[in-house]
Coordinates of N, CA and C in Angstrom, one line a residue:
M1 N 0.8 -1.2 0.0 CA 0.0 0.0 0.0 C 0.9 1.2 0.0
S2 N 0.6 2.2 -0.9 CA 1.4 3.4 -1.0 C 1.1 4.4 0.0
F3 N 1.9 5.4 0.2 CA 1.7 6.5 1.1 C 0.4 7.2 0.8
I4 N 0.2 7.5 -0.5 CA -1.0 8.2 -0.9 C -2.3 7.5 -0.5
E5 N -2.3 6.2 -0.7 CA -3.5 5.4 -0.3 C -3.8 5.5 1.2
I6 N -2.7 5.4 1.9 CA -2.9 5.5 3.4 C -3.4 6.9 3.8
W7 N -2.8 7.9 3.1 CA -3.3 9.3 3.4 C -4.7 9.5 3.1
L8 N -5.2 9.0 1.9 CA -6.6 9.2 1.5 C -7.5 8.4 2.5
A9 N -7.1 7.2 2.9 CA -7.9 6.4 3.8 C -8.0 7.2 5.2
F10 N -6.9 7.8 5.6 CA -7.0 8.5 6.9 C -7.9 9.7 6.8
W11 N -7.8 10.4 5.7 CA -8.7 11.6 5.6 C -10.2 11.2 5.4
T12 N -10.4 10.1 4.7 CA -11.8 9.6 4.6 C -12.4 9.2 5.9
A13 N -11.6 8.5 6.8 CA -12.1 8.2 8.1 C -12.3 9.4 8.9
L14 N -11.4 10.4 8.8 CA -11.5 11.6 9.6 C -12.8 12.4 9.2
T15 N -13.1 12.4 7.9 CA -14.3 13.1 7.4 C -15.5 12.4 8.0
G16 N -15.5 11.1 8.0 CA -16.7 10.4 8.5 C -16.9 10.7 10.0
I17 N -15.8 10.7 10.7 CA -16.0 11.0 12.2 C -16.5 12.4 12.4
A18 N -15.9 13.3 11.7 CA -16.4 14.7 11.8 C -17.9 14.8 11.4
T19 N -18.3 14.1 10.4 CA -19.7 14.2 10.0 C -20.6 13.6 11.1
L20 N -20.1 12.5 11.7 CA -20.9 11.8 12.8 C -21.1 12.7 14.0
F21 N -20.1 13.5 14.3 CA -20.2 14.3 15.5 C -20.8 15.7 15.3
L22 N -20.9 16.1 14.0 CA -21.4 17.4 13.7 C -22.9 17.4 13.2
T23 N -23.3 16.2 12.8 CA -24.7 16.1 12.2 C -25.7 16.4 13.2
G24 N -25.6 15.8 14.4 CA -26.6 16.0 15.5 C -26.7 17.5 15.9
P25 N -25.6 18.1 16.3 CA -25.7 19.5 16.8 C -26.2 20.5 15.7
V26 N -25.8 20.3 14.5 CA -26.2 21.2 13.4 C -27.7 21.0 13.2
A27 N -28.2 19.8 13.3 CA -29.7 19.6 13.1 C -30.4 20.2 14.2
M28 N -29.9 20.1 15.4 CA -30.6 20.7 16.6 C -30.7 22.2 16.5
L29 N -29.5 22.8 16.1 CA -29.4 24.3 16.0 C -30.3 24.8 14.9
S30 N -30.4 24.0 13.8 CA -31.2 24.5 12.7 C -32.7 24.4 13.1
Q31 N -33.1 23.4 13.9 CA -34.5 23.4 14.3 C -34.8 24.5 15.3
F32 N -33.8 24.9 16.1 CA -34.0 25.9 17.1 C -34.1 27.3 16.6
F33 N -33.2 27.6 15.6 CA -33.2 29.0 15.0 C -34.1 29.2 13.8
C34 N -34.4 28.1 13.1 CA -35.2 28.3 11.9 C -36.7 28.0 12.2
K35 N -37.5 28.5 11.3 CA -38.9 28.3 11.5 C -39.2 26.9 11.2
P36 N -40.3 26.4 11.8 CA -40.7 25.0 11.5 C -41.0 24.8 10.0
N37 N -40.5 23.8 9.5 CA -40.8 23.4 8.1 C -41.9 22.4 8.1
P38 N -42.9 22.7 7.3 CA -44.0 21.8 7.3 C -43.6 20.4 6.7
A39 N -42.6 20.4 5.9 CA -42.1 19.1 5.4 C -41.3 18.3 6.5
P40 N -41.5 17.0 6.6 CA -40.8 16.3 7.7 C -39.3 16.2 7.3
P41 N -38.5 16.5 8.3 CA -37.0 16.5 8.0 C -36.5 15.0 7.8
D42 N -35.4 14.9 7.2 CA -34.8 13.6 7.0 C -34.4 13.1 8.4
P43 N -34.5 11.8 8.7 CA -34.1 11.3 10.0 C -32.6 11.5 10.2
I44 N -32.2 11.8 11.4 CA -30.8 11.9 11.7 C -30.1 10.5 11.6
S45 N -30.8 9.5 11.8 CA -30.2 8.2 11.8 C -29.7 7.9 10.4
V46 N -30.3 8.4 9.3 CA -29.8 8.2 8.0 C -28.4 8.9 7.9
E47 N -28.2 10.1 8.4 CA -26.9 10.8 8.3 C -25.9 10.0 9.2
I48 N -26.3 9.5 10.3 CA -25.4 8.7 11.1 C -24.9 7.5 10.4
L49 N -25.8 6.8 9.7 CA -25.4 5.6 8.9 C -24.5 6.0 7.8
N50 N -24.7 7.1 7.2 CA -23.8 7.5 6.1 C -22.4 7.8 6.7
A51 N -22.4 8.5 7.8 CA -21.1 8.8 8.4 C -20.4 7.5 8.8
L52 N -21.1 6.5 9.3 CA -20.5 5.3 9.7 C -20.0 4.5 8.4
G53 N -20.7 4.7 7.3 CA -20.2 4.1 6.1 C -18.9 4.7 5.7
F54 N -18.8 6.1 5.8 CA -17.5 6.7 5.5 C -16.4 6.2 6.4
I55 N -16.7 6.1 7.6 CA -15.6 5.6 8.6 C -15.2 4.2 8.2
R56 N -16.1 3.4 8.0 CA -15.8 2.0 7.7 C -15.0 1.9 6.4
G57 N -15.4 2.7 5.4 CA -14.6 2.7 4.1 C -13.2 3.2 4.3
G58 N -13.0 4.2 5.2 CA -11.7 4.7 5.5 C -10.8 3.8 6.3
L59 N -11.4 3.0 7.2 CA -10.7 2.1 8.0 C -10.3 0.8 7.4
S60 N -11.0 0.4 6.3 CA -10.7 -0.9 5.6 C -9.2 -0.9 5.1
P61 N -8.7 0.1 4.4 CA -7.3 0.0 4.0 C -6.3 -0.1 5.1
I62 N -6.7 0.7 6.2 CA -5.8 0.6 7.4 C -5.8 -0.8 8.0
N63 N -6.9 -1.4 8.0 CA -7.0 -2.8 8.5 C -6.1 -3.7 7.7
G64 N -6.2 -3.5 6.4 CA -5.3 -4.4 5.5 C -3.8 -4.1 5.7
L65 N -3.5 -2.9 6.0 CA -2.1 -2.5 6.3 C -1.6 -3.2 7.6
L66 N -2.5 -3.2 8.6 CA -2.2 -3.8 9.9 C -2.0 -5.3 9.7
E67 N -2.8 -5.9 8.8 CA -2.7 -7.3 8.6 C -1.4 -7.7 7.9
R68 N -0.9 -6.9 7.0 CA 0.4 -7.1 6.4 C 1.5 -7.0 7.4
I69 N 1.4 -6.0 8.3 CA 2.4 -5.8 9.3 C 2.4 -7.1 10.2
R70 N 1.3 -7.6 10.6 CA 1.2 -8.8 11.4 C 1.9 -10.0 10.7
E71 N 1.6 -10.1 9.4 CA 2.3 -11.2 8.6 C 3.8 -11.1 8.6
N72 N 4.3 -9.8 8.4 CA 5.7 -9.6 8.5 C 6.3 -9.9 9.8
L73 N 5.6 -9.5 10.9 CA 6.1 -9.9 12.2 C 6.2 -11.4 12.4
K74 N 5.2 -12.1 11.9 CA 5.3 -13.6 12.0 C 6.5 -14.1 11.3
S75 N 6.8 -13.6 10.1 CA 8.0 -14.0 9.4 C 9.3 -13.7 10.2
I76 N 9.3 -12.6 10.9 CA 10.5 -12.3 11.8 C 10.6 -13.2 12.9
Y77 N 9.4 -13.6 13.5 CA 9.5 -14.6 14.6 C 10.0 -15.9 14.1
D78 N 9.6 -16.3 12.9 CA 10.1 -17.6 12.4 C 11.6 -17.6 12.2
I79 N 12.1 -16.4 11.7 CA 13.5 -16.3 11.5 C 14.3 -16.4 12.8
L80 N 13.7 -15.8 13.9 CA 14.4 -15.8 15.2 C 14.3 -17.2 15.7
D81 N 13.3 -18.0 15.5 CA 13.2 -19.4 15.9 C 14.3 -20.2 15.3
V82 N 14.5 -19.9 14.0 CA 15.6 -20.7 13.2 C 17.0 -20.3 13.8
V83 N 17.2 -19.1 14.1 CA 18.5 -18.7 14.7 C 18.7 -19.3 16.0
R84 N 17.6 -19.3 16.8 CA 17.7 -19.9 18.2 C 18.0 -21.4 18.1
G85 N 17.4 -22.0 17.1 CA 17.6 -23.5 16.9 C 19.1 -23.7 16.5
D86 N 19.6 -22.8 15.7 CA 21.0 -23.0 15.2 C 22.0 -22.7 16.4
L87 N 21.7 -21.8 17.3 CA 22.6 -21.6 18.4 C 22.5 -22.7 19.5
G88 N 21.4 -23.5 19.5 CA 21.3 -24.5 20.5 C 22.4 -25.5 20.5
P89 N 22.8 -26.1 19.4 CA 24.0 -27.0 19.4 C 25.3 -26.4 19.9
I90 N 25.5 -25.1 19.6 CA 26.7 -24.5 20.0 C 26.7 -24.3 21.5
H91 N 25.6 -23.9 22.1 CA 25.5 -23.8 23.6 C 25.7 -25.2 24.2
G92 N 25.1 -26.2 23.7 CA 25.3 -27.5 24.3 C 26.7 -28.0 24.1
F93 N 27.4 -27.7 23.0 CA 28.8 -28.1 22.8 C 29.7 -27.4 23.8
L94 N 29.5 -26.1 24.1 CA 30.3 -25.4 25.1 C 30.1 -25.9 26.5
K95 N 28.8 -26.3 26.8 CA 28.5 -26.8 28.1 C 29.2 -28.2 28.3
M96 N 29.2 -29.0 27.2 CA 29.8 -30.3 27.4 C 31.3 -30.2 27.6
I97 N 31.9 -29.2 26.9 CA 33.4 -29.0 27.1 C 33.6 -28.6 28.5
H98 N 32.8 -27.6 29.0 CA 33.1 -27.1 30.3 C 32.8 -28.1 31.4
D99 N 31.7 -28.9 31.3 CA 31.4 -29.8 32.3 C 32.2 -31.1 32.2
G100 N 32.4 -31.6 31.0 CA 33.0 -32.9 30.8 C 34.5 -32.9 30.6
C101 N 35.1 -32.0 29.9 CA 36.5 -32.0 29.6 C 37.4 -31.2 30.4
I102 N 37.1 -29.9 30.4 CA 38.1 -29.0 31.0 C 38.1 -29.1 32.5
C103 N 36.9 -29.2 33.1 CA 36.9 -29.3 34.6 C 37.5 -30.6 35.1
G104 N 37.2 -31.7 34.4 CA 37.8 -33.0 34.8 C 39.3 -33.0 34.6
F105 N 39.7 -32.4 33.5 CA 41.2 -32.4 33.2 C 41.9 -31.6 34.3
L106 N 41.4 -30.4 34.6 CA 42.0 -29.5 35.6 C 42.0 -30.2 37.0
E107 N 40.9 -30.9 37.3 CA 40.9 -31.6 38.6 C 42.0 -32.7 38.6
R108 N 42.2 -33.4 37.5 CA 43.2 -34.4 37.5 C 44.6 -33.8 37.6
I109 N 44.8 -32.6 37.0 CA 46.1 -32.0 37.1 C 46.4 -31.7 38.6
C110 N 45.4 -31.1 39.3 CA 45.5 -30.8 40.7 C 45.9 -32.1 41.5
D111 N 45.2 -33.1 41.2 CA 45.5 -34.4 41.9 C 46.9 -34.8 41.6
G112 N 47.3 -34.7 40.4 CA 48.7 -35.1 40.0 C 49.7 -34.3 40.7
V113 N 49.5 -33.0 40.8 CA 50.4 -32.1 41.5 C 50.6 -32.5 43.0
E114 N 49.5 -32.8 43.6 CA 49.5 -33.3 45.0 C 50.3 -34.6 45.1
A115 N 50.1 -35.5 44.1 CA 50.8 -36.8 44.1 C 52.3 -36.6 43.9
I116 N 52.6 -35.6 43.0 CA 54.1 -35.3 42.8 C 54.7 -34.8 44.1
K117 N 54.0 -34.0 44.8 CA 54.6 -33.5 46.1 C 54.9 -34.6 47.1
D118 N 54.0 -35.7 47.0 CA 54.2 -36.8 48.0 C 55.2 -37.8 47.4
T119 N 55.5 -37.8 46.2 CA 56.3 -38.9 45.6 C 57.6 -38.4 45.0
R120 N 58.1 -37.3 45.5 CA 59.4 -36.8 45.0 C 60.5 -37.7 45.3
A121 N 60.4 -38.5 46.3 CA 61.5 -39.4 46.7 C 61.4 -40.7 45.9
N122 N 60.3 -40.9 45.1 CA 60.1 -42.1 44.3 C 60.0 -41.7 42.8
P123 N 61.1 -41.8 42.0 CA 61.0 -41.4 40.6 C 60.0 -42.3 39.8
D124 N 59.9 -43.5 40.2 CA 59.0 -44.4 39.4 C 57.5 -43.9 39.6
A125 N 57.2 -43.6 40.8 CA 55.8 -43.1 41.0 C 55.6 -41.8 40.3
L126 N 56.6 -40.9 40.3 CA 56.5 -39.6 39.6 C 56.3 -39.8 38.1
K127 N 57.0 -40.8 37.6 CA 56.9 -41.1 36.1 C 55.5 -41.6 35.8
V128 N 55.0 -42.4 36.7 CA 53.6 -42.9 36.5 C 52.6 -41.8 36.5
E129 N 52.8 -40.8 37.4 CA 51.8 -39.7 37.5 C 51.9 -38.9 36.2
M130 N 53.1 -38.6 35.7 CA 53.3 -37.8 34.5 C 52.7 -38.5 33.3
E131 N 52.8 -39.8 33.2 CA 52.2 -40.6 32.1 C 50.7 -40.5 32.2
T132 N 50.2 -40.6 33.5 CA 48.7 -40.5 33.7 C 48.2 -39.1 33.2
L133 N 48.9 -38.1 33.5 CA 48.5 -36.8 33.1 C 48.5 -36.7 31.5
K134 N 49.6 -37.2 30.9 CA 49.6 -37.2 29.5 C 48.4 -38.0 28.9
A135 N 48.1 -39.1 29.5 CA 46.9 -39.9 29.0 C 45.6 -39.1 29.1
W136 N 45.5 -38.4 30.2 CA 44.3 -37.5 30.4 C 44.3 -36.4 29.4
A137 N 45.4 -35.8 29.1 CA 45.4 -34.8 28.1 C 45.1 -35.3 26.7
A138 N 45.6 -36.5 26.3 CA 45.2 -37.1 25.0 C 43.7 -37.4 25.0
A139 N 43.2 -37.9 26.1 CA 41.8 -38.2 26.1 C 40.9 -37.0 26.0
M140 N 41.3 -35.9 26.6 CA 40.5 -34.6 26.5 C 40.6 -34.1 25.0
E141 N 41.8 -34.2 24.4 CA 41.9 -33.8 23.0 C 41.0 -34.6 22.1
N142 N 41.0 -35.9 22.3 CA 40.1 -36.7 21.5 C 38.7 -36.4 21.6
R143 N 38.3 -36.1 22.9 CA 36.9 -35.8 23.1 C 36.5 -34.5 22.5
C144 N 37.4 -33.5 22.6 CA 37.1 -32.2 22.0 C 37.0 -32.4 20.5
E145 N 37.8 -33.2 19.9 CA 37.7 -33.4 18.4 C 36.4 -34.1 18.1
R146 N 35.9 -35.0 18.9 CA 34.6 -35.6 18.6 C 33.5 -34.6 18.8
L147 N 33.6 -33.8 19.8 CA 32.5 -32.8 20.0 C 32.5 -31.7 18.9
E148 N 33.7 -31.4 18.4 CA 33.8 -30.4 17.3 C 33.2 -31.0 16.0
S149 N 33.4 -32.3 15.8 CA 32.8 -32.9 14.6 C 31.3 -32.8 14.6
M150 N 30.7 -32.6 15.8 CA 29.2 -32.5 15.8 C 28.7 -31.1 15.3
L151 N 29.6 -30.1 15.3 CA 29.2 -28.8 14.9 C 29.0 -28.6 13.4
P152 N 28.2 -27.6 13.0 CA 28.2 -27.3 11.5 C 29.6 -26.9 11.0
A153 N 29.8 -27.1 9.7 CA 31.2 -26.8 9.2 C 31.6 -25.4 9.4
H154 N 30.7 -24.4 9.4 CA 31.2 -23.0 9.5 C 31.5 -22.6 10.9
H155 N 31.2 -23.5 11.9 CA 31.5 -23.3 13.3 C 32.8 -24.0 13.7
R156 N 33.4 -24.8 12.9 CA 34.5 -25.6 13.3 C 35.8 -24.8 13.3
S157 N 36.7 -25.3 14.1 CA 38.0 -24.6 14.1 C 38.8 -24.9 12.8
T158 N 39.6 -23.9 12.4 CA 40.3 -24.1 11.1 C 41.8 -24.2 11.4
S159 N 42.2 -24.3 12.7 CA 43.6 -24.4 13.0 C 44.2 -25.7 12.6
S160 N 45.4 -25.8 12.1 CA 46.0 -27.0 11.6 C 46.8 -27.6 12.8
E161 N 47.2 -28.9 12.6 CA 47.9 -29.6 13.6 C 49.3 -29.1 13.8
D162 N 49.9 -28.4 12.8 CA 51.2 -27.8 12.9 C 51.3 -26.7 13.9
D163 N 50.1 -26.0 14.2 CA 50.1 -25.0 15.2 C 50.4 -25.4 16.6
T164 N 50.1 -26.7 16.9 CA 50.3 -27.2 18.2 C 51.7 -27.9 18.4
A165 N 52.5 -28.0 17.4 CA 53.8 -28.7 17.5 C 54.7 -28.0 18.4
P166 N 54.9 -26.6 18.3 CA 55.8 -26.0 19.3 C 55.4 -26.1 20.7
I167 N 54.1 -26.1 21.0 CA 53.6 -26.3 22.4 C 53.9 -27.7 22.9
E168 N 53.7 -28.7 22.1 CA 54.0 -30.1 22.5 C 55.5 -30.3 22.8
E169 N 56.3 -29.6 21.9 CA 57.7 -29.8 22.1 C 58.2 -29.1 23.4
E170 N 57.6 -28.0 23.7 CA 57.9 -27.3 25.0 C 57.5 -28.1 26.2
L171 N 56.3 -28.7 26.1 CA 55.8 -29.5 27.2 C 56.7 -30.7 27.4
R172 N 57.2 -31.3 26.3 CA 58.0 -32.5 26.4 C 59.4 -32.1 27.1
E173 N 59.9 -30.9 26.7 CA 61.2 -30.5 27.3 C 61.0 -30.2 28.8
R174 N 59.9 -29.6 29.2 CA 59.6 -29.4 30.6 C 59.5 -30.7 31.4
N175 N 58.9 -31.7 30.8 CA 58.7 -33.0 31.5 C 60.1 -33.6 31.8
V176 N 61.0 -33.5 30.8 CA 62.3 -34.1 30.9 C 63.1 -33.4 32.0
Q177 N 62.9 -32.0 32.0 CA 63.7 -31.2 33.0 C 63.2 -31.5 34.4
T178 N 61.9 -31.7 34.5 CA 61.3 -32.1 35.8 C 61.9 -33.4 36.3
E179 N 61.9 -34.4 35.5 CA 62.5 -35.7 35.9 C 64.0 -35.5 36.3
R180 N 64.7 -34.7 35.6 CA 66.1 -34.4 35.9 C 66.2 -33.8 37.3
D181 N 65.3 -32.8 37.5 CA 65.4 -32.1 38.8 C 65.1 -33.0 40.0
V182 N 64.2 -34.0 39.8 CA 63.8 -34.9 40.8 C 65.0 -35.8 41.1
H183 N 65.7 -36.3 40.1 CA 66.9 -37.1 40.3 C 68.0 -36.4 40.9
A184 N 68.1 -35.1 40.6 CA 69.2 -34.3 41.2 C 68.9 -34.1 42.7
D185 N 67.6 -33.9 43.1 CA 67.3 -33.8 44.5 C 67.6 -35.0 45.3
Q186 N 67.5 -36.2 44.6 CA 67.7 -37.4 45.2 C 69.2 -37.8 45.3
G187 N 70.1 -37.1 44.5 CA 71.5 -37.4 44.4 C 71.8 -38.5 43.5
G188 N 70.8 -38.8 42.6 CA 70.9 -39.9 41.7 C 71.5 -39.4 40.4
D189 N 71.5 -40.3 39.4 CA 72.1 -39.9 38.1 C 71.0 -39.1 37.3
T190 N 71.5 -38.1 36.6 CA 70.5 -37.4 35.7 C 70.2 -38.2 34.5
L191 N 69.1 -37.9 33.9 CA 68.7 -38.6 32.7 C 69.5 -38.2 31.6
K192 N 69.8 -39.1 30.7 CA 70.6 -38.8 29.5 C 69.7 -38.3 28.4

């Protein structure tokens, strides 16, 4: 509906309302100031019905415009439902990582640190704890990869395996240095 049609509909409705409110007072004033007319006047109800017809004719285009707006709003609601449904798997994926992977892995690291403090005099027990931590890290990485495979393609990570190589090398060197420090504290031979 164009602006001109809306404007004409508005003025038609306004004219009908003005006619409805002015017909009665004008008729009463004309009967009070004018001499009685022997001919019977037209009933006021006819004028009221005509005014209501003007109002109804002017409101019909506005009603159609409101109906189109309602249909457009329904389309917007449908789009929002689709977006919310697309965000659902991402929210579940992040919650699974937080509850299942990261928290459990950090708790296992804390337990391993406490065990290392208690087993510094026993290199074998220390080595077992370090291997256990490595196994937990590998398990967490595998689980994250499985969870990531559940996401749509445009939400997946694009980092390559080469990006993690320097970090793994640094962790490996730190583990070897830790074992050497333990043996040095015990007065034993350092690792070759």
